[in-house]
Amino acid sequence: MHRILNNTKGDRWIWLIVILLSVISLLAVYSSVATLAFKQGKGVEILLMKHIFMILGGIVLMYVSHKLDYRYYAGISKVMMIVTIPLLLYTLVFGSHINNASRWIAIPGTGLSFQTSDLAKLALITYLARTLSRKQENIKDVKESFLPIMGSVCLVFILIALANLSTALMLFGVSILLLIIGRISIRQIAITCGAGLILLLGVIFLGPRRHTYISRVNVFLHPELAKADKSFQSDHAKIAIASGGIFGKGPGNSTERNYLPESYSDEIYAIIIEEYGLVGGLTVVGIYLFLLYRCIKIVTKAPKAFGALLACGLSFSLTIQAFANMAVAVGLGPVTGVPLPLVSMGGTSILFTSIAFGIILSVSKDIEEGKKEKSEPKRDNTGPNKIIVGEIRTA
């Protein structure tokens, strides 16, 4: 155990947050997966073991990605963007249709499905961080800087939005945040927002899932006029939350898990509140807020622009996704297919979320190593064992 702790670097609080969210995930998934197990004709333990393997696999990927110097992700980002665009196109045309949406690519021989938008989020954020940090000297140049940035943001947005509008909107918002931090001019940011708005309206009114998007917004704005089958998910999420009370019904005592579709994924926060009450719900909110706080500290201390932008983009992406999921569960937003990071049952989403955590930890590790290097005394080479007291080395 001591050896493992010595090999894990970076912010210790983030490691603790990952462990806490993993434990919460195991408890919530084990409680809410019974209906899925019945539909698939499997035992609950089988699905739980699959989820455990995913969590363990995610922790391994997080460990590996945090050991890699975050500067290497600058080069990897170009490769990821080159791979991501064709994968998104392939998913739209040949992807597996689940819940009337083509968001997944089936991985042959594994029984798993790969959601390409998870890779796209990681690819676009790392690419923007790299481009913004390297183009600071001519950041106002339209041809050299703005057009490649705007083109990548809008292209990824439209390819994701056609099948997964909620994820596309969150990624677009994170991208705009990075543009602001990266000193892109207000005029250019306004142009990017205008282009995004035009694409958004096109997806809502002309896209293949336009009826679904319009229906969900109408149900959210006018729940009293919605048909029972349209508001079924949001109604039962509210019932679960209302019946939880202050301390909840207790672990494994949820009743709405038998009615809520995707209770182990999209609506898992409602199950957590039903079983652990307001106390459990606020605890989860507090964990994600504390995660954001620790990540902001990393951003402010990062010595390089690329590390700061990278940690900022990934941390805001994770926390915005978390609060979007929780907002939907409590009725503050229309129904979406956004999982709760590291808590919802999932396959590749857990793995890519873990990689994002690993990259943030890699930036944090670099900060710690920089502090340690500066605090080490510099030896005087003119004599043995002589140390120049008070002198520090600079990077």
Short mmCIF file of C-alpha atoms in Angstrom, two decimals, residues 43-375:
data_model
loop_
_atom_site.label_atom_id
_atom_site.label_comp_id
_atom_site.label_asym_id
_atom_site.label_seq_id
_atom_site.Cartn_x
_atom_site.Cartn_y
_atom_site.Cartn_z
CA GLY A 43 -28.27 -11.84 -12.15
CA VAL A 44 -27.74 -8.50 -10.45
CA GLU A 45 -24.30 -9.66 -9.34
CA ILE A 46 -23.21 -10.21 -12.95
CA LEU A 47 -24.04 -6.63 -13.92
CA LEU A 48 -22.45 -5.33 -10.74
CA MET A 49 -19.23 -7.24 -11.46
CA LYS A 50 -19.17 -5.78 -14.96
CA HIS A 51 -19.52 -2.33 -13.45
CA ILE A 52 -16.76 -3.04 -10.94
CA PHE A 53 -14.42 -4.11 -13.74
CA MET A 54 -15.19 -0.85 -15.57
CA ILE A 55 -14.40 1.20 -12.48
CA LEU A 56 -11.16 -0.71 -11.90
CA GLY A 57 -10.26 -0.32 -15.56
CA GLY A 58 -10.95 3.41 -15.27
CA ILE A 59 -8.68 3.70 -12.23
CA VAL A 60 -5.91 1.91 -14.14
CA LEU A 61 -6.31 4.30 -17.09
CA MET A 62 -6.33 7.26 -14.72
CA TYR A 63 -3.11 6.03 -13.13
CA VAL A 64 -1.42 5.53 -16.51
CA SER A 65 -2.58 8.89 -17.91
CA HIS A 66 -1.48 10.76 -14.77
CA LYS A 67 2.02 9.23 -15.01
CA LEU A 68 2.42 10.62 -18.53
CA ASP A 69 3.70 14.20 -18.71
CA TYR A 70 0.71 16.36 -19.68
CA ARG A 71 2.77 18.08 -22.40
CA TYR A 72 2.61 14.91 -24.47
CA TYR A 73 -1.15 15.38 -24.77
CA ALA A 74 -0.50 18.41 -26.97
CA GLY A 75 0.82 16.14 -29.73
CA ILE A 76 -1.74 13.43 -29.02
CA SER A 77 -4.56 15.98 -29.44
CA LYS A 78 -3.86 16.35 -33.18
CA VAL A 79 -4.10 12.60 -33.66
CA MET A 80 -7.28 12.42 -31.61
CA MET A 81 -8.93 15.16 -33.70
CA ILE A 82 -7.94 13.41 -36.94
CA VAL A 83 -9.49 10.18 -35.64
CA THR A 84 -12.54 11.78 -34.00
CA ILE A 85 -14.10 13.47 -37.04
CA PRO A 86 -14.36 10.27 -39.18
CA LEU A 87 -15.60 8.33 -36.14
CA LEU A 88 -18.38 10.85 -35.52
CA LEU A 89 -19.39 10.67 -39.18
CA TYR A 90 -19.31 6.87 -39.10
CA THR A 91 -21.44 6.85 -35.94
CA LEU A 92 -24.12 9.02 -37.54
CA VAL A 93 -24.37 6.76 -40.59
CA PHE A 94 -23.55 3.26 -39.33
CA GLY A 95 -23.73 3.54 -35.53
CA SER A 96 -25.90 1.40 -33.29
CA HIS A 97 -29.34 2.88 -32.67
CA ILE A 98 -30.13 2.81 -28.95
CA ASN A 99 -33.11 4.76 -27.60
CA ASN A 100 -33.72 6.21 -31.09
CA ALA A 101 -30.28 7.79 -31.25
CA SER A 102 -27.19 6.83 -33.23
CA ARG A 103 -24.50 7.62 -30.66
CA TRP A 104 -22.65 4.33 -30.28
CA ILE A 105 -20.31 2.09 -32.23
CA ALA A 106 -20.46 -1.56 -31.25
CA ILE A 107 -17.08 -3.06 -30.38
CA PRO A 108 -17.01 -6.50 -32.07
CA GLY A 109 -16.65 -9.53 -29.81
CA THR A 110 -16.94 -7.59 -26.54
CA GLY A 111 -20.63 -6.86 -26.18
CA LEU A 112 -19.68 -3.26 -25.42
CA SER A 113 -20.64 -0.08 -27.23
CA PHE A 114 -18.35 2.89 -27.69
CA GLN A 115 -19.86 6.38 -27.51
CA THR A 116 -17.79 8.51 -29.86
CA SER A 117 -18.84 11.79 -28.25
CA ASP A 118 -16.79 10.80 -25.17
CA LEU A 119 -13.66 10.71 -27.30
CA ALA A 120 -14.72 13.90 -29.09
CA LYS A 121 -14.95 15.83 -25.79
CA LEU A 122 -11.45 14.82 -24.80
CA ALA A 123 -10.07 15.47 -28.29
CA LEU A 124 -11.59 18.93 -28.75
CA ILE A 125 -10.63 20.22 -25.29
CA THR A 126 -7.02 19.08 -25.62
CA TYR A 127 -6.83 20.43 -29.18
CA LEU A 128 -8.20 23.84 -28.15
CA ALA A 129 -5.82 24.01 -25.18
CA ARG A 130 -2.89 23.23 -27.48
CA THR A 131 -3.92 25.68 -30.21
CA LEU A 132 -4.72 28.55 -27.86
CA SER A 133 -1.46 28.16 -25.93
CA ARG A 134 0.68 28.02 -29.09
CA LYS A 135 -1.07 30.84 -30.97
CA GLN A 136 -0.89 33.48 -28.24
CA GLU A 137 1.50 35.70 -30.21
CA ASN A 138 -0.91 35.94 -33.16
CA ILE A 139 -4.14 35.03 -31.38
CA LYS A 140 -6.02 37.85 -33.14
CA ASP A 141 -5.04 36.62 -36.61
CA VAL A 142 -8.14 35.36 -38.38
CA LYS A 143 -6.48 32.99 -40.84
CA GLU A 144 -3.78 31.57 -38.58
CA SER A 145 -5.71 31.24 -35.33
CA PHE A 146 -9.41 32.01 -35.44
CA LEU A 147 -10.57 30.00 -38.45
CA PRO A 148 -8.95 26.69 -37.32
CA ILE A 149 -10.37 27.16 -33.82
CA MET A 150 -13.86 28.14 -34.94
CA GLY A 151 -13.91 25.42 -37.58
CA SER A 152 -13.00 22.66 -35.12
CA VAL A 153 -15.54 23.83 -32.51
CA CYS A 154 -18.44 24.15 -34.97
CA LEU A 155 -17.63 20.91 -36.83
CA VAL A 156 -17.50 18.80 -33.67
CA PHE A 157 -20.62 20.55 -32.35
CA ILE A 158 -22.77 19.76 -35.38
CA LEU A 159 -21.57 16.15 -35.66
CA ILE A 160 -22.44 15.47 -32.01
CA ALA A 161 -25.63 17.59 -31.93
CA LEU A 162 -27.35 15.61 -34.67
CA ALA A 163 -27.58 12.64 -32.29
CA ASN A 164 -26.82 14.08 -28.83
CA LEU A 165 -27.76 17.73 -28.48
CA SER A 166 -27.24 18.02 -24.72
CA THR A 167 -23.64 16.79 -24.88
CA ALA A 168 -22.95 19.06 -27.87
CA LEU A 169 -24.29 22.14 -26.05
CA MET A 170 -22.19 21.45 -22.95
CA LEU A 171 -19.05 20.91 -25.04
CA PHE A 172 -19.76 24.09 -27.00
CA GLY A 173 -20.11 26.03 -23.73
CA VAL A 174 -16.79 24.67 -22.42
CA SER A 175 -15.17 25.60 -25.74
CA ILE A 176 -16.41 29.19 -25.50
CA LEU A 177 -15.07 29.35 -21.95
CA LEU A 178 -11.64 28.25 -23.21
CA LEU A 179 -11.77 30.88 -25.97
CA ILE A 180 -12.45 33.58 -23.37
CA ILE A 181 -9.59 32.41 -21.14
CA GLY A 182 -7.36 32.06 -24.22
CA ARG A 183 -7.75 35.79 -25.02
CA ILE A 184 -9.75 35.39 -28.21
CA SER A 185 -11.35 38.75 -29.03
CA ILE A 186 -14.97 39.42 -28.05
CA ARG A 187 -15.85 39.95 -31.71
CA GLN A 188 -14.49 36.56 -32.73
CA ILE A 189 -16.20 34.85 -29.78
CA ALA A 190 -19.47 36.52 -30.81
CA ILE A 191 -19.02 35.21 -34.37
CA THR A 192 -18.42 31.69 -33.03
CA CYS A 193 -21.53 31.93 -30.84
CA GLY A 194 -23.55 33.19 -33.80
CA ALA A 195 -22.38 30.28 -35.96
CA GLY A 196 -23.21 27.88 -33.13
CA LEU A 197 -26.70 29.38 -32.78
CA ILE A 198 -27.38 28.94 -36.50
CA LEU A 199 -26.25 25.30 -36.31
CA LEU A 200 -28.35 24.78 -33.16
CA LEU A 201 -31.51 26.09 -34.81
CA GLY A 202 -30.82 23.90 -37.82
CA VAL A 203 -30.50 20.80 -35.62
CA ILE A 204 -33.64 21.61 -33.62
CA PHE A 205 -35.89 22.36 -36.58
CA LEU A 206 -34.32 20.32 -39.39
CA GLY A 207 -32.28 17.57 -37.72
CA PRO A 208 -33.23 13.87 -37.63
CA ARG A 209 -34.21 14.07 -33.93
CA ARG A 210 -36.04 17.40 -34.16
CA HIS A 211 -39.33 15.92 -32.93
CA THR A 212 -37.63 14.47 -29.84
CA TYR A 213 -35.90 17.73 -28.96
CA ILE A 214 -39.03 19.85 -29.43
CA SER A 215 -41.14 17.37 -27.46
CA ARG A 216 -38.73 17.34 -24.50
CA VAL A 217 -38.63 21.13 -24.33
CA ASN A 218 -42.43 21.35 -24.52
CA VAL A 219 -42.82 18.77 -21.73
CA PHE A 220 -40.40 20.73 -19.57
CA LEU A 221 -42.08 24.09 -20.20
CA HIS A 222 -45.67 22.81 -20.05
CA PRO A 223 -45.74 19.63 -17.93
CA GLU A 224 -49.45 20.06 -17.21
CA LEU A 225 -50.25 19.70 -20.92
CA ALA A 226 -47.94 16.76 -21.57
CA LYS A 227 -49.20 13.24 -22.08
CA ALA A 228 -48.45 10.74 -19.32
CA ASP A 229 -46.01 8.74 -21.45
CA LYS A 230 -44.05 11.87 -22.38
CA SER A 231 -43.55 13.03 -18.78
CA PHE A 232 -43.22 9.53 -17.29
CA GLN A 233 -39.48 9.74 -16.63
CA SER A 234 -39.49 13.21 -15.09
CA ASP A 235 -42.61 12.44 -13.02
CA HIS A 236 -41.11 9.35 -11.42
CA ALA A 237 -37.80 11.12 -10.81
CA LYS A 238 -39.72 13.75 -8.84
CA ILE A 239 -41.58 11.04 -6.93
CA ALA A 240 -38.28 9.41 -5.99
CA ILE A 241 -36.84 12.70 -4.77
CA ALA A 242 -39.97 13.70 -2.87
CA SER A 243 -40.21 10.33 -1.11
CA GLY A 244 -36.57 10.44 0.01
CA GLY A 245 -37.11 12.99 2.74
CA ILE A 246 -34.17 14.15 4.84
CA PHE A 247 -32.37 10.85 5.41
CA GLY A 248 -33.92 8.64 2.70
CA LYS A 249 -35.43 5.17 2.76
CA GLY A 250 -32.10 3.46 3.27
CA PRO A 251 -29.73 1.57 0.94
CA GLY A 252 -31.54 -0.83 -1.38
CA ASN A 253 -35.04 0.36 -0.42
CA SER A 254 -35.86 2.38 -3.51
CA THR A 255 -39.22 1.70 -5.13
CA GLU A 256 -38.94 4.06 -8.09
CA ARG A 257 -36.02 2.05 -9.47
CA ASN A 258 -38.69 -0.35 -10.72
CA TYR A 259 -40.37 2.41 -12.74
CA LEU A 260 -37.66 4.83 -13.77
CA PRO A 261 -36.12 4.06 -17.16
CA GLU A 262 -32.32 4.34 -17.00
CA SER A 263 -32.46 4.50 -13.18
CA TYR A 264 -28.90 3.13 -13.12
CA SER A 265 -27.64 5.77 -15.56
CA ASP A 266 -29.37 9.04 -16.45
CA GLU A 267 -31.61 9.14 -13.36
CA ILE A 268 -29.25 7.64 -10.79
CA TYR A 269 -29.18 10.90 -8.82
CA ALA A 270 -32.92 10.56 -8.14
CA ILE A 271 -32.30 7.04 -6.78
CA ILE A 272 -29.49 8.35 -4.55
CA ILE A 273 -31.81 10.96 -3.03
CA GLU A 274 -34.62 8.43 -2.60
CA GLU A 275 -32.36 6.06 -0.66
CA TYR A 276 -30.08 8.54 1.12
CA GLY A 277 -32.35 11.57 1.29
CA LEU A 278 -31.47 15.24 1.14
CA VAL A 279 -28.29 14.50 3.07
CA GLY A 280 -27.08 12.08 0.38
CA GLY A 281 -28.06 14.43 -2.44
CA LEU A 282 -26.24 17.40 -0.91
CA THR A 283 -23.21 15.21 -0.24
CA VAL A 284 -22.92 14.37 -3.93
CA VAL A 285 -23.33 18.05 -4.85
CA GLY A 286 -20.64 18.97 -2.32
CA ILE A 287 -18.22 16.42 -3.75
CA TYR A 288 -18.51 17.87 -7.26
CA LEU A 289 -18.22 21.44 -5.96
CA PHE A 290 -15.09 20.47 -4.04
CA LEU A 291 -13.74 18.85 -7.21
CA LEU A 292 -14.26 22.13 -9.07
CA TYR A 293 -12.52 24.02 -6.27
CA ARG A 294 -9.46 21.74 -6.34
CA CYS A 295 -9.28 21.96 -10.14
CA ILE A 296 -9.46 25.76 -10.06
CA LYS A 297 -6.51 25.76 -7.65
CA ILE A 298 -4.60 23.62 -10.14
CA VAL A 299 -5.47 26.03 -12.97
CA THR A 300 -4.29 29.08 -11.05
CA LYS A 301 -0.99 27.42 -10.09
CA ALA A 302 -0.16 25.88 -13.48
CA PRO A 303 3.07 27.49 -14.79
CA LYS A 304 2.27 26.90 -18.47
CA ALA A 305 -0.71 28.11 -20.49
CA PHE A 306 -1.33 24.67 -22.00
CA GLY A 307 -1.58 22.98 -18.59
CA ALA A 308 -3.89 25.68 -17.25
CA LEU A 309 -6.20 25.56 -20.28
CA LEU A 310 -6.18 21.76 -20.31
CA ALA A 311 -7.08 21.42 -16.62
CA CYS A 312 -9.67 24.19 -16.91
CA GLY A 313 -11.44 22.67 -19.91
CA LEU A 314 -11.54 19.13 -18.55
CA SER A 315 -12.62 20.14 -15.04
CA PHE A 316 -15.43 22.39 -16.26
CA SER A 317 -16.55 19.70 -18.68
CA LEU A 318 -16.85 17.17 -15.84
CA THR A 319 -18.59 19.48 -13.39
CA ILE A 320 -20.99 20.98 -15.95
CA GLN A 321 -21.98 17.46 -16.98
CA ALA A 322 -22.51 16.50 -13.35
CA PHE A 323 -24.72 19.47 -12.57
CA ALA A 324 -26.65 19.06 -15.83
CA ASN A 325 -27.48 15.47 -14.84
CA MET A 326 -28.53 16.50 -11.33
CA ALA A 327 -30.57 19.46 -12.66
CA VAL A 328 -32.56 17.14 -14.92
CA ALA A 329 -33.23 14.74 -12.03
CA VAL A 330 -34.69 17.49 -9.82
CA GLY A 331 -36.75 18.99 -12.64
CA LEU A 332 -34.62 22.03 -13.48
CA GLY A 333 -34.09 21.04 -17.09
CA PRO A 334 -35.57 18.92 -19.89
CA VAL A 335 -34.75 15.22 -20.03
CA THR A 336 -31.30 14.47 -21.50
CA GLY A 337 -29.10 11.42 -21.89
CA VAL A 338 -26.19 12.81 -19.86
CA PRO A 339 -24.75 10.41 -17.22
CA LEU A 340 -23.42 11.45 -13.81
CA PRO A 341 -19.60 11.30 -14.12
CA LEU A 342 -18.04 8.30 -12.35
CA VAL A 343 -21.38 7.46 -10.70
CA SER A 344 -23.74 6.35 -13.48
CA MET A 345 -23.40 2.85 -14.80
CA GLY A 346 -21.63 2.93 -18.12
CA GLY A 347 -18.90 1.50 -20.28
CA THR A 348 -16.59 3.76 -22.22
CA SER A 349 -17.96 6.89 -20.52
CA ILE A 350 -16.35 5.76 -17.24
CA LEU A 351 -13.07 5.04 -19.02
CA PHE A 352 -12.86 8.42 -20.77
CA THR A 353 -13.93 10.25 -17.60
CA SER A 354 -11.11 8.48 -15.78
CA ILE A 355 -8.62 9.54 -18.46
CA ALA A 356 -9.80 13.15 -18.03
CA PHE A 357 -9.17 12.88 -14.28
CA GLY A 358 -5.74 11.43 -15.03
CA ILE A 359 -4.79 14.35 -17.27
CA ILE A 360 -5.86 16.84 -14.58
CA LEU A 361 -3.73 14.93 -12.07
CA SER A 362 -0.82 15.03 -14.52
CA VAL A 363 -0.98 18.84 -14.55
CA SER A 364 -1.19 18.81 -10.74
CA LYS A 365 1.81 16.46 -10.57
CA ASP A 366 3.86 18.85 -12.70
CA ILE A 367 3.04 21.69 -10.31
CA GLU A 368 4.15 19.64 -7.31
CA GLU A 369 7.38 18.57 -9.00
CA GLY A 370 8.11 22.18 -9.95
CA LYS A 371 7.71 23.29 -6.35
CA LYS A 372 9.91 20.46 -5.13
CA GLU A 373 12.60 21.30 -7.67
CA LYS A 374 12.64 24.97 -6.68
CA SER A 375 12.80 24.18 -2.98
#
